[in-house]
PDB file of C-alpha atoms in Angstrom:
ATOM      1  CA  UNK A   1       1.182  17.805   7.006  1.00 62.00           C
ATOM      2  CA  UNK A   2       3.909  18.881   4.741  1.00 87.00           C
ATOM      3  CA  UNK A   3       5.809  16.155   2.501  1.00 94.00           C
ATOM      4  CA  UNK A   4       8.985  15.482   0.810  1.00 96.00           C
ATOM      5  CA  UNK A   5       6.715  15.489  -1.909  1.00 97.00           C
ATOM      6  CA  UNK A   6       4.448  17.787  -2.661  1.00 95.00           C
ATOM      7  CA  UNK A   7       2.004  18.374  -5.860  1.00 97.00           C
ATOM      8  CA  UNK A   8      -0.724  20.075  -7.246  1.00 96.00           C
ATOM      9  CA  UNK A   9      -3.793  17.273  -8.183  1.00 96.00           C
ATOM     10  CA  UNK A  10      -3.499  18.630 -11.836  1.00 97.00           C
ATOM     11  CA  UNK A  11       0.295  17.353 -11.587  1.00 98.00           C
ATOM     12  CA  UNK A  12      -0.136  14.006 -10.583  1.00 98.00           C
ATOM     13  CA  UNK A  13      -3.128  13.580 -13.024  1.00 97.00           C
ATOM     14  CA  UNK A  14      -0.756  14.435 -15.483  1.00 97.00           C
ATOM     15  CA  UNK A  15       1.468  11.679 -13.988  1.00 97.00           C
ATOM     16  CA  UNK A  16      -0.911   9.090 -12.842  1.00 98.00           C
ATOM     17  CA  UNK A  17      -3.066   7.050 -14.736  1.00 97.00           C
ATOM     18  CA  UNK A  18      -6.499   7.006 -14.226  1.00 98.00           C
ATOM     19  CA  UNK A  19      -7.094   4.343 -11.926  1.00 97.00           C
ATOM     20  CA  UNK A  20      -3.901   5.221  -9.944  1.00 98.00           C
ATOM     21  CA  UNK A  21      -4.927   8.755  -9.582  1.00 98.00           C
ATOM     22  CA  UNK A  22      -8.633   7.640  -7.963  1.00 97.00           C
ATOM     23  CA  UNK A  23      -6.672   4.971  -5.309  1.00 98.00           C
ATOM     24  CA  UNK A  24      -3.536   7.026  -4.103  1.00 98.00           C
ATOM     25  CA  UNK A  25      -4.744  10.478  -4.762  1.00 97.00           C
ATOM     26  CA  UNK A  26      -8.608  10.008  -4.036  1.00 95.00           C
ATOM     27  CA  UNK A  27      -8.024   7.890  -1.418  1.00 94.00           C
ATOM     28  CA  UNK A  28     -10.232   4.353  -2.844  1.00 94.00           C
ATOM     29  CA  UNK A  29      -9.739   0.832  -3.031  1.00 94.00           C
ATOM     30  CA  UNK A  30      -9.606  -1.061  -6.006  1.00 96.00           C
ATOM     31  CA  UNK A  31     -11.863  -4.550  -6.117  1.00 95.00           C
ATOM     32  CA  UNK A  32     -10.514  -7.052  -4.592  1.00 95.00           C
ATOM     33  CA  UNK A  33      -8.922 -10.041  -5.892  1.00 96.00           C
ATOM     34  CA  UNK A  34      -8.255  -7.887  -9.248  1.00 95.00           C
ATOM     35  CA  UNK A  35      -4.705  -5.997  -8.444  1.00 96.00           C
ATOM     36  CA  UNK A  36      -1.599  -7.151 -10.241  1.00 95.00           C
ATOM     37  CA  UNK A  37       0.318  -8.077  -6.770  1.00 97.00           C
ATOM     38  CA  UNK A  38      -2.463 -10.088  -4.837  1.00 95.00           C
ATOM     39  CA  UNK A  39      -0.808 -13.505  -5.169  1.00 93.00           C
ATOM     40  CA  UNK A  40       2.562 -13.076  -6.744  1.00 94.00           C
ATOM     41  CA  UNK A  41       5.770 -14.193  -5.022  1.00 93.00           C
ATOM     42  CA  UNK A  42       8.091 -12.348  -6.856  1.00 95.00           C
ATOM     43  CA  UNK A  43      10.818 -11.275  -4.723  1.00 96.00           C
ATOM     44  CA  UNK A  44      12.112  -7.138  -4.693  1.00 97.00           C
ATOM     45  CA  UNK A  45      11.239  -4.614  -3.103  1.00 98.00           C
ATOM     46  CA  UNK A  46       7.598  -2.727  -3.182  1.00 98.00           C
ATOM     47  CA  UNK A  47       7.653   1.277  -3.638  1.00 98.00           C
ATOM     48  CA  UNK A  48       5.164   3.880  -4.021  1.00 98.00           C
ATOM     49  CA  UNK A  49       4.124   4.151  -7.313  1.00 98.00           C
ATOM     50  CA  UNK A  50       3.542   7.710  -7.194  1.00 98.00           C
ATOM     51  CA  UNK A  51       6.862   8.967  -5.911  1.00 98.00           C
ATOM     52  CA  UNK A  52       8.948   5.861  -5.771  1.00 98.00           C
ATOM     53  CA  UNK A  53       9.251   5.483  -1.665  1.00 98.00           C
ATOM     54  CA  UNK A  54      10.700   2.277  -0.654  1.00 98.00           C
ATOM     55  CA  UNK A  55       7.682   0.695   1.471  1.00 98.00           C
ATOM     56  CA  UNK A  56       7.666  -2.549   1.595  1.00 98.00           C
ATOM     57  CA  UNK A  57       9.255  -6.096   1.011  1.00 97.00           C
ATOM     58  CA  UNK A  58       8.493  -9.508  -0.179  1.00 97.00           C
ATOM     59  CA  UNK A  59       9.813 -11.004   2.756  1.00 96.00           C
ATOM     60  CA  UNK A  60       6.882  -9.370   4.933  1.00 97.00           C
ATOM     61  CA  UNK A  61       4.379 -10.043   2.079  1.00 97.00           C
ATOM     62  CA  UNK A  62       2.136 -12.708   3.273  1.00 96.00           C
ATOM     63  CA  UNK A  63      -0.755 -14.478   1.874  1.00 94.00           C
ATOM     64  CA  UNK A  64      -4.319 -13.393   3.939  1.00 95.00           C
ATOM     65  CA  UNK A  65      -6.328 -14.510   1.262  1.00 93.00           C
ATOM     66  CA  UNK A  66      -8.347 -10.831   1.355  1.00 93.00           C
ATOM     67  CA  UNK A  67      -7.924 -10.055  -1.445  1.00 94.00           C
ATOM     68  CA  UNK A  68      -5.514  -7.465  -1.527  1.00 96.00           C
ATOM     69  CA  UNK A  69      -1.800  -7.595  -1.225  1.00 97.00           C
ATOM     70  CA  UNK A  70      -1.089  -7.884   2.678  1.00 97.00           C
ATOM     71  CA  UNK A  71       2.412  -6.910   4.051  1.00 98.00           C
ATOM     72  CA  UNK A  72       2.786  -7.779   8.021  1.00 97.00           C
ATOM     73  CA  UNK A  73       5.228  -4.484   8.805  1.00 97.00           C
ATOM     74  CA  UNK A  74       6.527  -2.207   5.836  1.00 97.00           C
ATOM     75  CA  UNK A  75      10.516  -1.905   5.079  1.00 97.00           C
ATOM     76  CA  UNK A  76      11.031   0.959   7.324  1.00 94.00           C
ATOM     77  CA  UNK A  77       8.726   1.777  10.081  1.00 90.00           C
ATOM     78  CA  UNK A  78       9.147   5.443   9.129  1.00 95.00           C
ATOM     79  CA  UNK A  79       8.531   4.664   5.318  1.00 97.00           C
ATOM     80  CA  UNK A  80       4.428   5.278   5.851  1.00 97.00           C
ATOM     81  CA  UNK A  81       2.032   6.456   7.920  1.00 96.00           C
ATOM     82  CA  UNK A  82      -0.730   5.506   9.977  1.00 95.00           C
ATOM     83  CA  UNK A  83      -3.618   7.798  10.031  1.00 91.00           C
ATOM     84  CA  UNK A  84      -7.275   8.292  10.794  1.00 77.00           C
ATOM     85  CA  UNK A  85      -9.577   5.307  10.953  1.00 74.00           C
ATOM     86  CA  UNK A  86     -12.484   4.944   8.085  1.00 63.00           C
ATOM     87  CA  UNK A  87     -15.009   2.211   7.839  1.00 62.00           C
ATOM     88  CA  UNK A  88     -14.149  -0.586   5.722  1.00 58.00           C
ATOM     89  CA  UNK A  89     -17.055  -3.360   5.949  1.00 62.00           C
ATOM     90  CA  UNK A  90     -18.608  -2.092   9.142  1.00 64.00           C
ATOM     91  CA  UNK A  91     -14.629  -2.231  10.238  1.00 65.00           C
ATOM     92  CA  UNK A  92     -12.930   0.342  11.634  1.00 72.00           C
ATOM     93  CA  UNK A  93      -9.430   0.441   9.808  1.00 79.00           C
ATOM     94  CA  UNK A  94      -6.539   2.984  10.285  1.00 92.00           C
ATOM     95  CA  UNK A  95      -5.872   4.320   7.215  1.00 95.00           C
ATOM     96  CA  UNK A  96      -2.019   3.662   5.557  1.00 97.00           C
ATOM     97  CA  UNK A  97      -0.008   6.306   3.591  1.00 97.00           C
ATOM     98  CA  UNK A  98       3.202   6.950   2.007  1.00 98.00           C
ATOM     99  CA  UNK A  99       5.407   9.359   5.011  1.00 98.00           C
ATOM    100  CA  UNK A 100       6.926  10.756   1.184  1.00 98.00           C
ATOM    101  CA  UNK A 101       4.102  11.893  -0.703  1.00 98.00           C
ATOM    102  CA  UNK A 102       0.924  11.647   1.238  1.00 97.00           C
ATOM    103  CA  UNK A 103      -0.647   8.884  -1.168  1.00 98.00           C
ATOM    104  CA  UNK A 104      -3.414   6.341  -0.199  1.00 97.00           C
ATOM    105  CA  UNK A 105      -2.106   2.688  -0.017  1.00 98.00           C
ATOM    106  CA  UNK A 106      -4.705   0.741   1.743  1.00 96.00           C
ATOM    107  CA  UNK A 107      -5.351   0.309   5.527  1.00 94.00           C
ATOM    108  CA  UNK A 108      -3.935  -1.530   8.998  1.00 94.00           C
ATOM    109  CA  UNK A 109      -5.733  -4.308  10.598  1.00 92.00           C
ATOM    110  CA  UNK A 110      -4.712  -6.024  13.896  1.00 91.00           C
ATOM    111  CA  UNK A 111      -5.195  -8.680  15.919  1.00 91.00           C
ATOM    112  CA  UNK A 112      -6.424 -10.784  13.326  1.00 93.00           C
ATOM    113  CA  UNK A 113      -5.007 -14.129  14.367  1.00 93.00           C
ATOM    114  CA  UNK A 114      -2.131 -14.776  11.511  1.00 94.00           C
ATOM    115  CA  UNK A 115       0.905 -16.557  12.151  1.00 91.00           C
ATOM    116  CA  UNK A 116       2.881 -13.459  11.353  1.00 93.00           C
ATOM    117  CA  UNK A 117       5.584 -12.162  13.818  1.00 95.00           C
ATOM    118  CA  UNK A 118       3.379  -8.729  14.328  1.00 95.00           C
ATOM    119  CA  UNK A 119      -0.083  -9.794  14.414  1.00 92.00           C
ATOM    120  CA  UNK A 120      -0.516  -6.818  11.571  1.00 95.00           C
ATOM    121  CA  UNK A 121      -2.277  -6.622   8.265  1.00 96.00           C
ATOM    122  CA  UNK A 122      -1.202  -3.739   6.047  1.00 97.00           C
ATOM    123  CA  UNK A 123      -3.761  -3.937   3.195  1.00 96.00           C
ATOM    124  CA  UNK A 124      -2.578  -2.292   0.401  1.00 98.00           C
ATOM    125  CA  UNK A 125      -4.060  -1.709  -3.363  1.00 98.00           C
ATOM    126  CA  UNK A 126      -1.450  -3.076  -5.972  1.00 98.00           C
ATOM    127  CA  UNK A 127      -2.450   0.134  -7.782  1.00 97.00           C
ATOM    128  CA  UNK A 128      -0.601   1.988  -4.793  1.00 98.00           C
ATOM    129  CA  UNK A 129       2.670  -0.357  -5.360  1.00 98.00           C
ATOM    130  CA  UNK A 130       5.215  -0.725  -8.248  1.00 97.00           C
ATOM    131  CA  UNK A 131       7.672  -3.756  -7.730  1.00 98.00           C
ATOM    132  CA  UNK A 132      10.843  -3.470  -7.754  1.00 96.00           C
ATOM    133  CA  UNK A 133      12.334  -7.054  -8.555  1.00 93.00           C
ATOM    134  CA  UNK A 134      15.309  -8.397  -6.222  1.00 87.00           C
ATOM    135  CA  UNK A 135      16.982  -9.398  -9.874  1.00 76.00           C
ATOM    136  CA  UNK A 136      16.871  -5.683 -10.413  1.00 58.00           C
ATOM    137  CA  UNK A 137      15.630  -6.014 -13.852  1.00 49.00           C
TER     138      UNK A 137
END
Protein backbone atom coordinates (compact mmCIF):
# COMPACT_ATOMS: atom_id res chain seq x y z
CA UNK A 1 0.00 0.00 0.00
CA UNK A 2 1.30 3.37 -0.82
CA UNK A 3 1.47 6.18 2.03
CA UNK A 4 1.47 9.80 2.55
CA UNK A 5 4.63 8.89 3.87
CA UNK A 6 6.97 7.04 2.44
CA UNK A 7 10.82 6.14 3.42
CA UNK A 8 13.65 4.17 2.84
CA UNK A 9 14.55 1.93 6.35
CA UNK A 10 18.05 3.67 6.20
CA UNK A 11 15.94 7.07 6.54
CA UNK A 12 13.99 6.43 9.40
CA UNK A 13 17.02 4.77 11.18
CA UNK A 14 18.54 7.91 10.70
CA UNK A 15 15.41 9.44 12.32
CA UNK A 16 14.36 6.93 14.83
CA UNK A 17 16.01 5.89 17.76
CA UNK A 18 16.84 2.57 18.33
CA UNK A 19 14.12 1.20 20.19
CA UNK A 20 11.57 3.21 18.09
CA UNK A 21 12.97 1.94 14.91
CA UNK A 22 12.56 -2.04 16.18
CA UNK A 23 8.58 -1.24 17.40
CA UNK A 24 7.15 0.98 14.48
CA UNK A 25 9.46 -0.02 11.74
CA UNK A 26 10.11 -3.79 12.73
CA UNK A 27 6.88 -4.26 13.73
CA UNK A 28 7.59 -5.47 17.91
CA UNK A 29 6.24 -4.76 21.13
CA UNK A 30 8.01 -3.29 23.80
CA UNK A 31 7.64 -5.10 27.53
CA UNK A 32 4.90 -4.40 29.08
CA UNK A 33 4.29 -2.25 31.94
CA UNK A 34 7.70 -0.34 30.89
CA UNK A 35 6.39 2.43 28.16
CA UNK A 36 6.33 6.06 29.18
CA UNK A 37 2.32 6.38 28.54
CA UNK A 38 0.96 3.15 30.34
CA UNK A 39 -0.65 4.97 33.28
CA UNK A 40 -0.42 8.66 32.70
CA UNK A 41 -3.50 10.90 32.54
CA UNK A 42 -2.12 13.67 30.95
CA UNK A 43 -4.54 15.19 28.72
CA UNK A 44 -3.50 16.13 24.62
CA UNK A 45 -3.58 14.54 21.95
CA UNK A 46 -1.45 11.18 20.96
CA UNK A 47 0.42 11.21 17.39
CA UNK A 48 2.65 8.98 15.61
CA UNK A 49 5.93 9.42 16.62
CA UNK A 50 7.38 8.65 13.40
CA UNK A 51 5.52 11.05 11.16
CA UNK A 52 3.46 13.04 13.57
CA UNK A 53 -0.28 11.61 12.55
CA UNK A 54 -2.88 12.66 14.90
CA UNK A 55 -4.14 9.11 16.29
CA UNK A 56 -5.46 9.21 19.26
CA UNK A 57 -6.89 11.08 22.41
CA UNK A 58 -6.87 11.07 26.10
CA UNK A 59 -10.41 11.11 26.28
CA UNK A 60 -10.55 7.45 24.67
CA UNK A 61 -7.45 6.42 26.71
CA UNK A 62 -8.62 4.03 29.25
CA UNK A 63 -7.01 2.10 31.92
CA UNK A 64 -7.03 -2.06 30.97
CA UNK A 65 -4.42 -2.69 33.27
CA UNK A 66 -2.37 -4.75 30.24
CA UNK A 67 0.14 -3.22 30.33
CA UNK A 68 0.28 -1.14 27.47
CA UNK A 69 -1.42 2.10 26.75
CA UNK A 70 -5.10 1.11 25.62
CA UNK A 71 -7.21 3.65 23.57
CA UNK A 72 -11.04 2.36 23.04
CA UNK A 73 -11.39 4.07 19.24
CA UNK A 74 -8.50 6.38 17.82
CA UNK A 75 -9.24 10.29 16.97
CA UNK A 76 -10.26 9.66 13.50
CA UNK A 77 -11.43 6.37 12.33
CA UNK A 78 -9.41 6.96 9.15
CA UNK A 79 -6.24 8.05 11.22
CA UNK A 80 -4.93 4.08 11.31
CA UNK A 81 -5.34 0.98 10.04
CA UNK A 82 -6.41 -2.34 10.82
CA UNK A 83 -4.52 -5.10 9.27
CA UNK A 84 -3.61 -8.76 9.31
CA UNK A 85 -4.01 -10.75 12.49
CA UNK A 86 -0.62 -12.15 14.33
CA UNK A 87 -0.49 -14.19 17.45
CA UNK A 88 -0.07 -12.38 20.54
CA UNK A 89 -0.21 -14.96 23.62
CA UNK A 90 -1.86 -17.78 21.74
CA UNK A 91 -4.33 -14.63 20.71
CA UNK A 92 -5.19 -13.82 17.54
CA UNK A 93 -4.91 -9.88 17.33
CA UNK A 94 -5.45 -7.60 14.23
CA UNK A 95 -2.59 -5.77 13.84
CA UNK A 96 -2.87 -1.55 14.20
CA UNK A 97 -0.96 0.96 11.98
CA UNK A 98 -0.58 4.50 11.24
CA UNK A 99 -3.05 5.11 7.60
CA UNK A 100 0.15 8.02 7.22
CA UNK A 101 3.23 6.20 7.35
CA UNK A 102 2.68 2.52 7.60
CA UNK A 103 4.28 2.26 11.24
CA UNK A 104 3.54 -0.52 13.84
CA UNK A 105 1.53 0.78 16.90
CA UNK A 106 0.28 -2.22 18.67
CA UNK A 107 -2.86 -4.38 17.99
CA UNK A 108 -7.02 -4.46 18.30
CA UNK A 109 -8.74 -6.62 20.72
CA UNK A 110 -12.57 -7.00 21.05
CA UNK A 111 -15.10 -8.15 22.96
CA UNK A 112 -13.23 -8.06 25.99
CA UNK A 113 -15.89 -7.04 28.46
CA UNK A 114 -14.79 -3.20 29.39
CA UNK A 115 -17.13 -0.63 30.22
CA UNK A 116 -16.03 1.33 27.21
CA UNK A 117 -18.65 2.67 24.67
CA UNK A 118 -16.97 0.28 21.78
CA UNK A 119 -16.15 -2.83 23.44
CA UNK A 120 -12.46 -2.18 21.68
CA UNK A 121 -8.92 -2.39 22.91
CA UNK A 122 -6.36 -0.63 20.73
CA UNK A 123 -3.06 -1.73 22.35
CA UNK A 124 -0.52 0.43 21.48
CA UNK A 125 3.45 0.65 22.44
CA UNK A 126 4.17 4.18 24.01
CA UNK A 127 7.29 3.87 21.82
CA UNK A 128 4.75 4.19 18.77
CA UNK A 129 3.13 7.51 20.46
CA UNK A 130 4.49 11.05 21.21
CA UNK A 131 2.00 13.22 23.36
CA UNK A 132 0.94 16.08 22.46
CA UNK A 133 -0.28 17.96 25.73
CA UNK A 134 -3.87 19.73 25.63
CA UNK A 135 -1.78 22.84 27.38
CA UNK A 136 0.11 22.78 24.14
CA UNK A 137 3.37 23.12 25.79
Amino acid sequence: MAYDIEKSDAEWRAELTPAEFRVLRGATDEAPFTGEYTDTKEEGVYCCRACGAELFTSEEKFDSRCGWPSFYDPKDLDSVEVKQQRSLFGQEAPVVQCARCGSYLGELFTGEGFNTPTDKRYCINSLSLRLNPADGE
